[in-house]
Short mmCIF file of C-alpha atoms and ligand atoms in Angstrom, two decimals:
data_model
loop_
_atom_site.label_atom_id
_atom_site.label_comp_id
_atom_site.label_asym_id
_atom_site.label_seq_id
_atom_site.Cartn_x
_atom_site.Cartn_y
_atom_site.Cartn_z
CA MET O 23 -0.11 0.22 0.07
CA HIS O 24 1.40 3.34 -0.91
CA GLY O 25 2.70 5.73 2.43
CA ALA O 26 1.78 2.62 4.38
CA GLN O 27 3.79 2.45 8.00
CA ARG O 28 5.02 -1.03 8.02
CA ARG O 29 5.00 -1.55 12.32
CA GLN O 30 6.32 -4.76 13.89
CA ALA O 31 5.73 -6.48 16.94
CA PRO O 32 5.59 -9.83 18.29
CA ALA O 33 1.67 -11.21 19.66
CA GLY O 34 3.34 -11.90 22.69
CA ASP O 35 4.36 -8.68 23.78
CA HIS O 36 1.60 -6.60 24.60
CA GLU O 37 3.30 -3.09 25.43
CA ALA O 38 4.93 -3.64 21.79
CA LEU O 39 1.78 -4.52 20.18
CA THR O 40 -0.20 -1.92 21.91
CA ALA O 41 2.69 0.35 20.48
CA ALA O 42 2.37 -0.60 17.23
CA PHE O 43 -1.46 -0.24 16.98
CA ALA O 44 -1.33 3.34 18.32
CA GLY O 45 -2.71 5.92 16.28
CA GLY O 46 -4.63 3.47 14.04
CA GLU O 47 -8.02 3.15 14.30
CA ALA O 48 -9.46 -0.60 13.26
CA VAL O 49 -7.13 -3.82 13.40
CA ILE O 50 -7.72 -6.38 11.41
CA ASN O 51 -6.43 -9.84 13.16
CA CYS O 52 -5.19 -11.99 9.95
CA ALA O 53 -2.45 -13.54 12.20
CA GLY O 54 -3.74 -17.36 12.88
CA PRO O 55 -4.16 -19.70 14.88
CA PHE O 56 -6.35 -17.39 16.49
CA THR O 57 -6.66 -19.75 19.65
CA PHE O 58 -2.71 -18.62 20.10
CA THR O 59 -3.09 -14.61 18.87
CA ALA O 60 -6.86 -13.54 19.66
CA ARG O 61 -7.01 -12.73 22.85
CA ALA O 62 -3.13 -10.89 22.82
CA VAL O 63 -4.13 -8.99 19.50
CA ALA O 64 -7.24 -8.43 20.72
CA ALA O 65 -6.11 -6.89 24.32
CA ALA O 66 -3.42 -4.81 22.24
CA ALA O 67 -6.10 -3.15 19.47
CA ILE O 68 -8.41 -2.37 22.35
CA ASP O 69 -5.88 -0.91 24.92
CA ALA O 70 -4.64 1.02 21.77
CA GLY O 71 -8.41 2.66 21.31
CA CYS O 72 -8.74 0.84 18.27
CA HIS O 73 -11.85 -1.02 17.02
CA TYR O 74 -10.83 -4.75 16.17
CA VAL O 75 -11.95 -7.82 13.90
CA ASP O 76 -10.44 -11.08 13.07
CA THR O 77 -11.02 -13.64 10.41
CA SER O 78 -11.06 -16.70 12.98
CA GLY O 79 -13.72 -19.36 12.22
CA GLU O 80 -12.23 -20.94 15.28
CA GLN O 81 -15.23 -20.83 17.40
CA LEU O 82 -13.96 -21.36 20.89
CA ALA O 83 -11.26 -18.64 20.66
CA VAL O 84 -14.28 -16.49 19.07
CA LYS O 85 -16.27 -17.40 22.44
CA ASP O 86 -12.89 -16.82 24.75
CA LEU O 87 -13.51 -12.47 23.00
CA PHE O 88 -16.63 -12.71 24.11
CA ASP O 89 -16.21 -14.30 27.77
CA THR O 90 -12.57 -12.43 28.62
CA LEU O 91 -12.46 -8.81 26.43
CA THR O 92 -16.32 -8.05 26.86
CA ALA O 93 -15.51 -5.16 29.98
CA PRO O 94 -12.46 -4.03 28.45
CA ALA O 95 -13.76 -3.32 25.13
CA HIS O 96 -16.84 -1.39 26.77
CA GLY O 97 -13.88 0.57 28.79
CA ALA O 98 -11.90 1.59 25.93
CA GLY O 99 -15.42 2.62 24.16
CA VAL O 100 -14.12 0.29 21.12
CA SER O 101 -15.99 -2.45 19.15
CA VAL O 102 -14.92 -6.03 19.06
CA VAL O 103 -16.29 -8.48 16.15
CA PRO O 104 -14.56 -11.47 15.74
CA ALA O 105 -15.02 -14.25 13.17
CA ALA O 106 -15.30 -11.69 10.21
CA THR O 107 -15.52 -14.49 7.72
CA ASP O 108 -17.35 -15.65 4.47
CA GLY O 109 -19.24 -18.15 6.37
CA CYS O 110 -19.33 -16.36 9.99
CA VAL O 111 -20.71 -13.16 8.79
CA PRO O 112 -23.43 -14.43 6.54
CA LEU O 113 -24.47 -16.63 8.63
CA ASP O 114 -24.58 -14.27 11.68
CA LEU O 115 -27.20 -11.85 9.76
CA LEU O 116 -29.30 -14.45 8.08
CA ALA O 117 -30.02 -16.02 11.42
CA SER O 118 -30.85 -12.44 12.78
CA LEU O 119 -33.25 -12.29 10.15
CA VAL O 120 -34.63 -15.50 10.37
CA ALA O 121 -35.30 -15.11 14.10
CA ALA O 122 -36.83 -11.27 13.26
CA ARG O 123 -39.51 -13.47 10.51
CA LEU O 124 -40.03 -16.58 12.83
CA GLY O 125 -40.79 -14.09 15.73
CA ARG O 126 -39.73 -17.22 18.86
CA VAL O 127 -37.00 -19.51 17.88
CA GLU O 128 -36.76 -22.96 19.67
CA GLU O 129 -34.01 -24.79 17.16
CA MET O 130 -31.68 -23.33 14.88
CA ARG O 131 -29.47 -25.15 12.45
CA THR O 132 -26.57 -23.81 10.77
CA VAL O 133 -25.57 -25.57 7.27
CA HIS O 134 -22.24 -25.25 5.49
CA LEU O 135 -21.57 -26.57 1.87
CA VAL O 136 -18.40 -25.64 0.08
CA GLY O 137 -17.63 -27.44 -3.02
CA ALA O 138 -14.28 -28.10 -3.65
CA GLY O 139 -11.73 -26.17 -3.41
CA GLY O 140 -8.33 -25.78 -2.05
CA VAL O 141 -7.76 -24.62 1.11
CA SER O 142 -4.49 -22.32 2.07
CA ARG O 143 -1.92 -23.39 4.80
CA GLY O 144 -3.08 -20.56 7.63
CA SER O 145 -6.85 -22.93 7.62
CA LEU O 146 -4.87 -26.00 7.63
CA ARG O 147 -2.53 -24.58 10.58
CA SER O 148 -5.98 -23.36 12.45
CA LEU O 149 -7.87 -26.45 11.64
CA ALA O 150 -4.64 -28.43 13.46
CA ALA O 151 -4.61 -26.18 16.32
CA THR O 152 -8.72 -26.72 17.01
CA ILE O 153 -8.48 -30.76 15.53
CA GLY O 154 -9.20 -31.83 18.74
CA ASP O 155 -12.28 -29.91 19.38
CA VAL O 156 -13.37 -31.55 16.09
CA ARG O 157 -13.00 -34.50 16.79
CA SER O 158 -14.56 -34.71 20.00
CA GLY O 159 -17.80 -33.87 18.19
CA GLY O 160 -17.61 -29.38 18.39
CA LEU O 161 -19.85 -27.62 19.84
CA VAL O 162 -23.40 -27.96 20.15
CA TYR O 163 -25.67 -25.01 21.99
CA ASP O 164 -28.10 -26.47 24.33
CA GLY O 165 -30.40 -25.11 27.23
CA GLY O 166 -28.29 -21.57 27.38
CA ASP O 167 -24.94 -22.94 27.02
CA TRP O 168 -22.37 -24.17 24.47
CA ARG O 169 -21.70 -27.99 25.14
CA ALA O 170 -18.36 -30.07 23.61
CA GLY O 171 -18.93 -33.72 22.26
CA THR O 172 -22.76 -33.48 21.93
CA PRO O 173 -23.67 -35.77 19.06
CA GLY O 174 -25.56 -33.70 16.73
CA ARG O 175 -29.01 -34.73 16.09
CA ARG O 176 -29.83 -36.82 13.07
CA GLY O 177 -32.51 -36.10 10.56
CA GLU O 178 -33.27 -35.84 6.37
CA VAL O 179 -31.64 -32.33 6.05
CA LEU O 180 -32.86 -30.33 3.08
CA LEU O 181 -29.65 -30.94 0.98
CA PRO O 182 -27.79 -33.74 1.42
CA GLY O 183 -25.45 -32.99 4.98
CA ARG O 184 -24.40 -34.30 8.24
CA ARG O 185 -23.33 -32.70 11.05
CA ALA O 186 -19.50 -31.65 11.17
CA ALA O 187 -17.80 -29.69 14.37
CA VAL O 188 -16.19 -26.90 13.61
CA PRO O 189 -18.78 -24.95 11.45
CA GLU O 190 -20.77 -23.75 14.13
CA VAL O 191 -21.77 -20.04 14.78
CA VAL O 192 -21.35 -19.53 18.29
CA THR O 193 -22.10 -15.50 17.99
CA ILE O 194 -25.85 -16.48 16.87
CA PRO O 195 -27.34 -16.89 20.75
CA ARG O 196 -25.87 -13.52 21.34
CA HIS O 197 -28.39 -12.19 20.14
CA VAL O 198 -31.32 -14.98 19.04
CA ARG O 199 -32.91 -16.36 21.81
CA LEU O 200 -33.31 -19.71 21.50
CA ARG O 201 -33.31 -23.58 22.91
CA ARG O 202 -30.51 -24.96 20.75
CA LEU O 203 -28.13 -24.57 17.95
CA GLU O 204 -25.91 -27.18 16.11
CA GLY O 205 -23.76 -26.85 12.77
CA LEU O 206 -23.92 -29.29 10.26
CA ALA O 207 -21.51 -29.52 6.82
CA GLU O 208 -21.71 -31.62 3.83
CA ALA O 209 -20.37 -34.93 4.31
CA GLY O 210 -16.94 -34.91 2.52
CA LEU O 211 -16.33 -30.99 4.48
CA GLY O 212 -16.65 -32.91 7.74
CA GLU O 213 -14.03 -35.62 6.64
CA ARG O 214 -11.85 -32.94 5.48
CA LEU O 215 -12.16 -31.29 8.62
CA SER O 216 -11.68 -34.33 11.11
CA SER O 217 -7.73 -35.13 9.73
CA ALA O 218 -5.21 -32.38 9.13
CA PRO O 219 -1.95 -32.82 8.12
CA SER O 220 1.49 -32.86 9.66
CA PRO O 221 3.27 -28.84 10.59
CA GLU O 222 6.09 -29.89 8.26
CA VAL O 223 3.15 -31.38 5.72
CA ILE O 224 1.76 -28.07 5.85
CA ALA O 225 4.91 -25.95 5.69
CA SER O 226 5.35 -27.65 1.96
CA LEU O 227 2.10 -26.85 0.52
CA PRO O 228 1.56 -23.61 -1.86
CA GLU O 229 0.61 -21.07 0.30
CA GLY O 230 -3.22 -20.95 -0.42
CA PRO O 231 -5.69 -21.73 -4.00
CA ALA O 232 -4.87 -20.16 -6.91
CA GLU O 233 -6.81 -17.52 -7.70
CA ARG O 234 -8.50 -19.53 -10.71
CA GLU O 235 -9.51 -22.11 -8.24
CA ARG O 236 -11.11 -20.15 -5.81
CA ARG O 237 -13.38 -18.65 -8.33
CA ALA O 238 -14.70 -21.84 -9.71
CA GLN O 239 -15.71 -23.28 -6.16
CA ARG O 240 -19.17 -22.33 -4.76
CA PHE O 241 -20.41 -22.38 -1.55
CA THR O 242 -24.03 -22.33 0.22
CA TYR O 243 -24.94 -21.72 3.85
CA LEU O 244 -28.18 -21.96 5.89
CA ALA O 245 -29.57 -20.84 8.55
CA GLU O 246 -32.75 -22.44 9.21
CA ALA O 247 -35.32 -22.60 12.58
CA ALA O 248 -38.15 -23.97 13.55
CA GLY O 249 -40.56 -21.90 15.88
CA ALA O 250 -42.87 -23.01 18.91
CA GLY O 251 -45.71 -23.98 16.63
CA GLY O 252 -43.99 -25.75 14.47
CA ARG O 253 -43.58 -23.14 11.46
CA ARG O 254 -40.34 -23.15 9.38
CA VAL O 255 -38.01 -20.26 8.74
CA ARG O 256 -34.97 -20.48 6.46
CA GLY O 257 -32.04 -17.99 5.24
CA ILE O 258 -29.70 -19.17 2.30
CA ALA O 259 -26.82 -17.58 0.81
CA GLU O 260 -24.78 -18.40 -2.14
CA GLY O 261 -21.83 -16.95 -4.10
CA SER O 262 -18.18 -18.46 -4.41
CA ASP O 263 -14.83 -17.53 -3.42
CA THR O 264 -14.60 -18.40 0.39
CA TYR O 265 -11.25 -16.67 0.56
CA GLY O 266 -11.59 -13.58 -1.78
CA LEU O 267 -14.91 -13.00 0.25
CA THR O 268 -13.51 -12.83 3.38
CA ALA O 269 -11.08 -10.46 2.63
CA VAL O 270 -13.55 -8.54 1.26
CA ILE O 271 -15.78 -9.13 4.73
CA ALA O 272 -13.09 -8.32 7.28
CA VAL O 273 -12.18 -4.76 5.11
CA GLU O 274 -15.72 -4.04 5.46
CA SER O 275 -17.12 -4.92 8.62
CA ALA O 276 -13.52 -2.67 9.95
CA ARG O 277 -14.20 0.46 7.82
CA ARG O 278 -18.01 -0.05 9.05
CA LEU O 279 -16.91 0.24 12.67
CA VAL O 280 -14.48 3.14 12.24
CA ALA O 281 -17.61 4.75 10.04
CA GLU O 282 -20.64 4.03 12.01
CA PRO O 283 -19.26 2.88 15.40
CA PRO O 284 -22.15 0.65 16.69
CA GLY O 285 -21.54 1.05 20.24
CA ALA O 286 -18.34 -0.30 22.91
CA GLY O 287 -17.98 -4.09 23.42
CA VAL O 288 -17.31 -7.79 21.63
CA LEU O 289 -20.04 -7.84 19.31
CA ALA O 290 -21.60 -10.49 16.78
CA PRO O 291 -21.94 -9.48 13.67
CA ALA O 292 -25.58 -9.40 13.65
CA GLN O 293 -24.96 -6.82 16.82
CA ALA O 294 -22.64 -4.17 14.71
CA PHE O 295 -23.96 -4.09 11.25
CA GLU O 296 -27.30 -3.86 10.12
CA PRO O 297 -28.01 -7.39 8.42
CA ALA O 298 -29.80 -6.56 5.03
CA ALA O 299 -27.38 -3.39 4.78
CA PHE O 300 -24.58 -5.67 4.93
CA LEU O 301 -25.87 -9.02 2.82
CA GLY O 302 -26.77 -6.31 0.31
CA PHE O 303 -23.34 -5.01 0.37
CA LEU O 304 -21.84 -8.32 -0.60
CA GLY O 305 -24.43 -8.42 -3.44
CA ALA O 306 -21.86 -6.92 -5.45
CA TYR O 307 -19.55 -8.98 -4.70
CA GLY O 308 -21.95 -11.67 -5.97
CA VAL O 309 -23.48 -13.27 -2.73
CA ARG O 310 -26.79 -13.79 -3.72
CA TRP O 311 -29.31 -14.25 -0.52
CA ALA O 312 -33.20 -14.68 0.82
CA VAL O 313 -34.89 -15.47 4.05
CA GLU O 314 -38.10 -17.70 2.97
CA ASP O 315 -40.87 -19.73 4.77
CA GLY O 316 -40.36 -23.42 4.97
CA PRO O 317 -39.70 -26.03 4.32
CA GLU O 318 -43.25 -27.02 5.25
CA ARG O 319 -41.94 -30.86 5.95
CA ASP O 320 -40.08 -31.54 9.02
CA GLY O 321 -36.66 -32.84 7.74
CA SER O 322 -34.26 -29.45 8.41
CA VAL O 323 -34.35 -28.71 11.67
CA GLY O 324 -35.11 -31.46 14.56
N1 NAP B 415 -13.33 -18.85 7.98
C1 NAP B 415 -12.82 -18.44 7.30
O1 NAP B 415 -13.26 -17.88 6.16
C2 NAP B 415 -11.25 -18.05 6.81
C3 NAP B 415 -10.77 -17.04 5.85
C4 NAP B 415 -9.75 -17.15 5.09
C5 NAP B 415 -8.91 -17.12 6.41
N2 NAP B 415 -9.36 -17.42 7.50
C6 NAP B 415 -7.99 -17.68 8.46
O2 NAP B 415 -7.42 -16.61 8.83
C7 NAP B 415 -5.95 -17.28 8.82
C8 NAP B 415 -4.72 -16.39 8.29
O3 NAP B 415 -4.74 -17.43 7.23
P1 NAP B 415 -3.48 -17.38 5.74
O4 NAP B 415 -4.07 -18.19 4.73
O5 NAP B 415 -3.66 -16.05 5.69
O6 NAP B 415 -2.78 -17.94 6.91
P2 NAP B 415 -0.92 -17.64 6.89
O7 NAP B 415 -0.44 -17.66 5.63
O8 NAP B 415 -0.58 -18.63 7.24
O9 NAP B 415 -0.30 -16.32 7.47
C9 NAP B 415 -0.78 -16.03 8.71
C10 NAP B 415 0.18 -14.54 9.25
O10 NAP B 415 -0.03 -14.73 10.70
C11 NAP B 415 1.01 -14.52 11.36
N3 NAP B 415 1.25 -15.00 12.61
C12 NAP B 415 0.58 -16.66 13.46
N4 NAP B 415 1.07 -16.03 14.68
C13 NAP B 415 1.97 -14.50 14.70
C14 NAP B 415 1.96 -14.12 15.89
N5 NAP B 415 2.19 -15.03 17.05
N6 NAP B 415 2.49 -12.99 15.84
C15 NAP B 415 2.91 -12.89 14.70
N7 NAP B 415 2.56 -13.14 13.69
C16 NAP B 415 1.72 -14.43 13.73
C17 NAP B 415 1.88 -15.49 10.40
O11 NAP B 415 3.30 -15.06 10.49
P3 NAP B 415 4.78 -16.24 10.06
O12 NAP B 415 4.24 -16.48 8.76
O13 NAP B 415 5.68 -15.63 10.24
O14 NAP B 415 4.32 -17.50 11.02
C18 NAP B 415 1.37 -15.53 9.11
O15 NAP B 415 1.91 -13.90 8.43
C19 NAP B 415 -6.02 -18.36 9.16
O16 NAP B 415 -6.22 -18.81 11.16
C20 NAP B 415 -7.07 -18.96 8.94
O17 NAP B 415 -7.93 -19.86 9.51
C21 NAP B 415 -10.38 -17.96 7.97
#
């Protein structure tokens, strides 16, 4: 970037990191695995008076920021919005719109369907850092708390899918009152997420998928909910190039936090941004989305 200053600091040195962020308006943390860096980088951003976003899909690291940094973020008057990614932001925003349409939500399920495409070294390192959580069955939100290792409920799903461990969206219960929330992914993704190559193998791989490969990849994300009377509503977002979209979402999230500060604290995307407006913005990047009644038959949730 022309004229940009470059400052370096180790993630483990709070004073140096805070000094590096000083004078900035927002920090975009891309230094995964976030299991090891998110709290340190976010704490330094807060102390430097900067808003914060990251590109973490590591759900326990996301949850940790809500659990530990809400008070400091409030005190500093800054907004912290973790998980500014292609999957978490659309699903969190859709969940908010689905809940508004349904009224009272009993159960919700998020579904990730991501077509074949390469993964970056960084994603594989994040996966390796969280593989224990993945193999233990991941997280299910049930009765007001997240529980690890709870078997997902079976049932026909709208699209071929089954429960996998990583793609929960822990931000959703921050703003949607519900009894149960779980995440599913299609079987192929679930299998890919259940194993991670060794650090040596990861280091020998290309940095990430080629642009042609990224553009050919397609994704579908669903947030499906059932209400008390059995009524169902679902939100759907479709697009391509999860990595390119994550970059757009992270930068736009930081830009909005600076331009239209939503209030201090650690916030879910739907608490920080107007859901339909943000999803509408993503339309310029090929994302199509809708919130609709149905399906009428069971098979989607429960
Ligand atoms: N969920 C999503 O949609 C999504 C999409 C894209 C990316 N991501 C996540 O974003 C992260 C970045 O992905 P990527 O492909 O860009 O990974 P990458 O190429 O490995 O980049 C990570 C960068 O972070 C730096 N870093 C890591 N730990 C650090 C520390 N303690 N102190 C200083 N620097 C540190 C690394 O520096 P060195 O090279 O010097 O180690 C590297 O430059 C990954 O965790 C990935 O999971 C998520």
